[in-house]
Amino acid sequence: MTTEQSPALDNLLTESRSFPPQPEFAAAANATADWYSEADADREAFWAKQAERLHWDTPWTQVLDWSNAPFAKWFVGGKLNVAYNCVDRHVEAGHGDQVAIHWVGEPGDTRDITYAQLKDDVSKAANGLLSLGVTAGDRVAIQLQMIPEAIVAMLACARIGALHSVVFGGFSPSALRQRVDDADAKVVITSDGQYRRGKAAPMKANVDEALEGAGSVEKIVVVRRTGDDLEGDVPWSDGRDVWWHELVDAQPADHEPEAFDSEHPLYILYTSGTTGKPKGILHTSGGYLTQAAYTHNAVFDHKPGQDVYWCTADIGWVTGHSYIVYGPLANRATQVVYEGTPNTPHEGRHWEIIQKYKVSIYYTAPTLIRTFMKWGADIPAKYDLSSLRLLGSVGEPINPEAWMWFRENIGGGNAPIVDTWWQTETGAIMISPLPGVTHAKPGSAQQPLPGISAKVVDDTAAEVGRGGGGYLVLDKPWPSMLRGIWGDDQRFKDTYWSRFSEQGFYFAGDGAKYDNDGDVWLLGRVDDVMNVSGHRISTTEVESALVSHHTVAEAAVVGASDATTGQGIVAFVILRGDAAEAGDEAIQELRNHVAKEIGPIAKPRQIMVVPELPKTRSGKIMRRLLRDVAENREVGDVTTLADSTVMDQISKGLSSGSDD
Ligand code: PRX
């Protein structure tokens, strides 16, 4: 078979640990094993049932219209108001006094916002936007840090049918400008300044710089957050700029939500493409909210009124959209929203917050888990984390060792971990264990959720067998799928639907493999796959092998051209807090460790100890820059790095190498 002669991706790492669900957890779990067979028997009926968890003003007449693929329509003819579903209906059902948001500011100030207050705030903000002339279909750009107004602004847009385009607070003026121009945003919402690591930094000044001469922008609404803590005046343009509190506080708290078509656009969220121009991923209303709410309920086992939920993402990313705003609020969650960084003012800040609010569900990213590992297990050990009953991870493959560390040190050795695979484009979780059902394996996202269909295929689109690796594709439409790229249908088709156009598969860009039980393991972006002597080796597996060594906290590997083997594996590692400086012997031991864990073919040619790794602002490792270092090239564009000095630190600090 061709797949056996030349697999799309080799399967090297084996992991045999498995954790069955605790019986008490399983007995009370929201999801049950029969959901898989129910969804398989009739997918559309299954999704219709999930959609019925929402309030529809007009029922749909057809669940899915896929006649114009890849442009899907879900819940055709149905009408609903997304903000009403996330806020008002809970108040009407008698839960107005329930806290929706426990907000924690970076300097230590706090606010508790009930559903009743949230309803008033969102209604006033909706009235405020209407008074500025914003109408359904208009675009509103939001560049705000993690403050309640960010969530209120998003919901206010949804309430009046305007599309929000949230731009991460740390993005540069030029990144903001590009996004504002692409969407022709009419209004921009920002703040005077933001707290970052104990200091107030300007926001409005950056926005002004970005928007100089921006033709589409009529108004800039400014939330007062840092006030007098910010040095210098907030630049102001009379007539264009308006304070949020002056605009919103004066508005009536009554606003009648209008029902919009299920396919009415809800938001645009830009994700960086491989080529310069970011892609404006478009999501719509009914299908998106259905899947965001369904997954939040099933994957996090969320119990309204009982759980305290915390997703540590920023609203600038899709995780913040689906699992801070839309999913949790549609499910009447009580959640923590934290403004600051995890080490301000100390490295136990998250654990302190979990202890204080008795957080029971904690959803974060592998990059942060590995950072916590680096800081040391003694830090969380000082806090009472016994309220935690479920942990989640998203954004990157979670290495088995990081998974185990998370379970042992944060989850008390028994909290289930859900490793959730999805993308900005998928809108909601696609592949994940179901807590209470799945026998969890450290490092595996395991199975497509009930109602979702995904496959690992080879170059010819044939599904690979158990133990085989290849490309992860989504072979059936799903409710929260992207509906396009804003203003560029051709790019939408070319980017996602052309690789397997004959089969009509959506290609996600990720490599994956099946283990012998048929569980899915994500192997990183296919662009990063290394080819060593004809073996196609995933970066993830080698990184996981490195992280499984007790001295390593984080690792990134890249393929560098090699005269003999085509590519050679070059690894960059960060050592754990308690590990000594690595000498030649320690490096040698690490190389041997990888060879022992996954085979001699994957033994890194070179290992470099570095103080930091280059990451995007959402925490993904930028292997492209490491390839430049590994191949002794001048380092390429660093503008999307979270910390632009990291590459200098790496070049200066390269402490060791090996070449045998
Ligand atoms: O490569 C996969 C990785 O993150 C990509 C999507 O990134 P983004 O659109 O920024 O959305 C991140 C939050 C959903 C994917 O193509 N990724 C995300 N989750 C996982 C993952 N890789 C492995 N395991 C995951 N659980």
PDB file of C-alpha atoms in Angstrom, residues 366-472:
ATOM      1  CA  PRO A 366      -0.232  24.366  27.074  1.00  0.00           C
ATOM      2  CA  THR A 367       2.208  27.260  26.789  1.00  0.00           C
ATOM      3  CA  LEU A 368       0.999  28.511  30.161  1.00  0.00           C
ATOM      4  CA  ILE A 369       1.050  25.045  31.718  1.00  0.00           C
ATOM      5  CA  ARG A 370       4.674  24.637  30.658  1.00  0.00           C
ATOM      6  CA  THR A 371       5.447  28.064  32.085  1.00  0.00           C
ATOM      7  CA  PHE A 372       3.895  26.989  35.393  1.00  0.00           C
ATOM      8  CA  MET A 373       6.078  23.863  35.245  1.00  0.00           C
ATOM      9  CA  LYS A 374       9.125  26.050  34.760  1.00  0.00           C
ATOM     10  CA  TRP A 375       8.179  28.199  37.753  1.00  0.00           C
ATOM     11  CA  GLY A 376       7.874  25.059  39.874  1.00  0.00           C
ATOM     12  CA  ALA A 377       5.200  22.919  41.511  1.00  0.00           C
ATOM     13  CA  ASP A 378       5.880  24.446  44.934  1.00  0.00           C
ATOM     14  CA  ILE A 379       3.963  27.581  43.866  1.00  0.00           C
ATOM     15  CA  PRO A 380       0.507  26.013  43.260  1.00  0.00           C
ATOM     16  CA  ALA A 381       1.145  23.744  46.262  1.00  0.00           C
ATOM     17  CA  LYS A 382       0.757  26.754  48.547  1.00  0.00           C
ATOM     18  CA  TYR A 383      -2.892  27.242  47.570  1.00  0.00           C
ATOM     19  CA  ASP A 384      -6.134  25.366  48.133  1.00  0.00           C
ATOM     20  CA  LEU A 385      -7.096  24.162  44.656  1.00  0.00           C
ATOM     21  CA  SER A 386      -9.523  21.509  45.861  1.00  0.00           C
ATOM     22  CA  SER A 387     -12.491  23.251  44.199  1.00  0.00           C
ATOM     23  CA  LEU A 388     -11.131  22.307  40.752  1.00  0.00           C
ATOM     24  CA  ARG A 389     -12.994  19.375  39.243  1.00  0.00           C
ATOM     25  CA  LEU A 390     -12.158  19.709  35.533  1.00  0.00           C
ATOM     26  CA  LEU A 391      -9.202  21.091  33.587  1.00  0.00           C
ATOM     27  CA  GLY A 392      -8.979  21.994  29.921  1.00  0.00           C
ATOM     28  CA  SER A 393      -6.284  22.799  27.396  1.00  0.00           C
ATOM     29  CA  VAL A 394      -6.325  24.437  23.968  1.00  0.00           C
ATOM     30  CA  GLY A 395      -4.137  26.075  21.364  1.00  0.00           C
ATOM     31  CA  GLU A 396      -1.320  23.609  20.825  1.00  0.00           C
ATOM     32  CA  PRO A 397      -0.642  19.956  21.331  1.00  0.00           C
ATOM     33  CA  ILE A 398      -0.226  19.379  25.056  1.00  0.00           C
ATOM     34  CA  ASN A 399       2.811  17.182  25.693  1.00  0.00           C
ATOM     35  CA  PRO A 400       2.054  14.103  27.799  1.00  0.00           C
ATOM     36  CA  GLU A 401       4.412  15.342  30.536  1.00  0.00           C
ATOM     37  CA  ALA A 402       2.712  18.718  30.724  1.00  0.00           C
ATOM     38  CA  TRP A 403      -0.642  16.915  30.852  1.00  0.00           C
ATOM     39  CA  MET A 404       0.554  14.768  33.766  1.00  0.00           C
ATOM     40  CA  TRP A 405       2.002  17.766  35.576  1.00  0.00           C
ATOM     41  CA  PHE A 406      -1.310  19.622  35.153  1.00  0.00           C
ATOM     42  CA  ARG A 407      -3.286  16.671  36.478  1.00  0.00           C
ATOM     43  CA  GLU A 408      -1.019  16.021  39.446  1.00  0.00           C
ATOM     44  CA  ASN A 409      -0.217  19.552  40.557  1.00  0.00           C
ATOM     45  CA  ILE A 410      -3.358  21.475  39.640  1.00  0.00           C
ATOM     46  CA  GLY A 411      -6.028  18.810  39.316  1.00  0.00           C
ATOM     47  CA  GLY A 412      -5.287  17.033  42.598  1.00  0.00           C
ATOM     48  CA  GLY A 413      -4.390  13.848  40.731  1.00  0.00           C
ATOM     49  CA  ASN A 414      -7.941  13.100  39.639  1.00  0.00           C
ATOM     50  CA  ALA A 415      -9.569  15.976  37.748  1.00  0.00           C
ATOM     51  CA  PRO A 416     -10.308  14.985  34.159  1.00  0.00           C
ATOM     52  CA  ILE A 417      -8.404  16.967  31.532  1.00  0.00           C
ATOM     53  CA  VAL A 418     -10.043  17.843  28.248  1.00  0.00           C
ATOM     54  CA  ASP A 419      -7.521  18.483  25.479  1.00  0.00           C
ATOM     55  CA  THR A 420      -9.663  20.384  23.016  1.00  0.00           C
ATOM     56  CA  TRP A 421      -8.685  20.681  19.364  1.00  0.00           C
ATOM     57  CA  TRP A 422     -10.263  23.387  17.260  1.00  0.00           C
ATOM     58  CA  GLN A 423      -9.434  26.583  15.358  1.00  0.00           C
ATOM     59  CA  THR A 424     -10.588  30.152  14.812  1.00  0.00           C
ATOM     60  CA  GLU A 425     -12.125  28.752  11.641  1.00  0.00           C
ATOM     61  CA  THR A 426     -14.047  25.943  13.323  1.00  0.00           C
ATOM     62  CA  GLY A 427     -15.592  28.394  15.810  1.00  0.00           C
ATOM     63  CA  ALA A 428     -15.954  25.808  18.551  1.00  0.00           C
ATOM     64  CA  ILE A 429     -14.395  22.619  19.899  1.00  0.00           C
ATOM     65  CA  MET A 430     -14.285  19.749  17.410  1.00  0.00           C
ATOM     66  CA  ILE A 431     -12.111  16.995  18.869  1.00  0.00           C
ATOM     67  CA  SER A 432     -11.926  16.394  22.600  1.00  0.00           C
ATOM     68  CA  PRO A 433     -12.432  13.798  25.289  1.00  0.00           C
ATOM     69  CA  LEU A 434     -15.895  13.805  26.873  1.00  0.00           C
ATOM     70  CA  PRO A 435     -15.402  14.008  30.634  1.00  0.00           C
ATOM     71  CA  GLY A 436     -17.112  11.177  32.446  1.00  0.00           C
ATOM     72  CA  VAL A 437     -17.115   9.093  29.273  1.00  0.00           C
ATOM     73  CA  THR A 438     -13.644   9.010  27.741  1.00  0.00           C
ATOM     74  CA  HIS A 439     -10.711   7.045  29.112  1.00  0.00           C
ATOM     75  CA  ALA A 440      -8.270   9.938  28.974  1.00  0.00           C
ATOM     76  CA  LYS A 441      -4.803   9.587  27.486  1.00  0.00           C
ATOM     77  CA  PRO A 442      -2.184  12.243  28.227  1.00  0.00           C
ATOM     78  CA  GLY A 443      -1.499  14.180  25.027  1.00  0.00           C
ATOM     79  CA  SER A 444      -4.403  12.958  22.909  1.00  0.00           C
ATOM     80  CA  ALA A 445      -7.452  14.971  21.836  1.00  0.00           C
ATOM     81  CA  GLN A 446      -9.011  11.540  21.287  1.00  0.00           C
ATOM     82  CA  GLN A 447     -12.317  11.616  19.376  1.00  0.00           C
ATOM     83  CA  PRO A 448     -14.403  14.012  17.302  1.00  0.00           C
ATOM     84  CA  LEU A 449     -17.298  15.137  19.486  1.00  0.00           C
ATOM     85  CA  PRO A 450     -20.722  13.641  18.909  1.00  0.00           C
ATOM     86  CA  GLY A 451     -22.074  15.386  15.799  1.00  0.00           C
ATOM     87  CA  ILE A 452     -18.582  16.121  14.406  1.00  0.00           C
ATOM     88  CA  SER A 453     -16.771  14.134  11.764  1.00  0.00           C
ATOM     89  CA  ALA A 454     -12.995  14.263  11.284  1.00  0.00           C
ATOM     90  CA  LYS A 455     -10.515  11.923   9.624  1.00  0.00           C
ATOM     91  CA  VAL A 456      -6.783  11.465   9.267  1.00  0.00           C
ATOM     92  CA  VAL A 457      -6.004  10.913   5.597  1.00  0.00           C
ATOM     93  CA  ASP A 458      -2.978  10.433   3.348  1.00  0.00           C
ATOM     94  CA  ASP A 459      -2.006  12.384   0.221  1.00  0.00           C
ATOM     95  CA  THR A 460      -4.667  10.611  -1.805  1.00  0.00           C
ATOM     96  CA  ALA A 461      -7.413  11.442   0.725  1.00  0.00           C
ATOM     97  CA  ALA A 462      -7.654   7.800   1.836  1.00  0.00           C
ATOM     98  CA  GLU A 463      -8.103   7.375   5.570  1.00  0.00           C
ATOM     99  CA  VAL A 464      -4.921   6.078   7.215  1.00  0.00           C
ATOM    100  CA  GLY A 465      -5.131   2.979   9.352  1.00  0.00           C
ATOM    101  CA  ARG A 466      -4.639   2.679  13.109  1.00  0.00           C
ATOM    102  CA  GLY A 467      -1.069   3.608  13.957  1.00  0.00           C
ATOM    103  CA  GLY A 468      -0.843   5.745  10.796  1.00  0.00           C
ATOM    104  CA  GLY A 469      -0.199   9.467  10.444  1.00  0.00           C
ATOM    105  CA  GLY A 470      -1.373  12.042   7.924  1.00  0.00           C
ATOM    106  CA  TYR A 471      -3.541  15.124   7.427  1.00  0.00           C
ATOM    107  CA  LEU A 472      -6.430  16.024   9.672  1.00  0.00           C
TER     108      LEU A 472
END
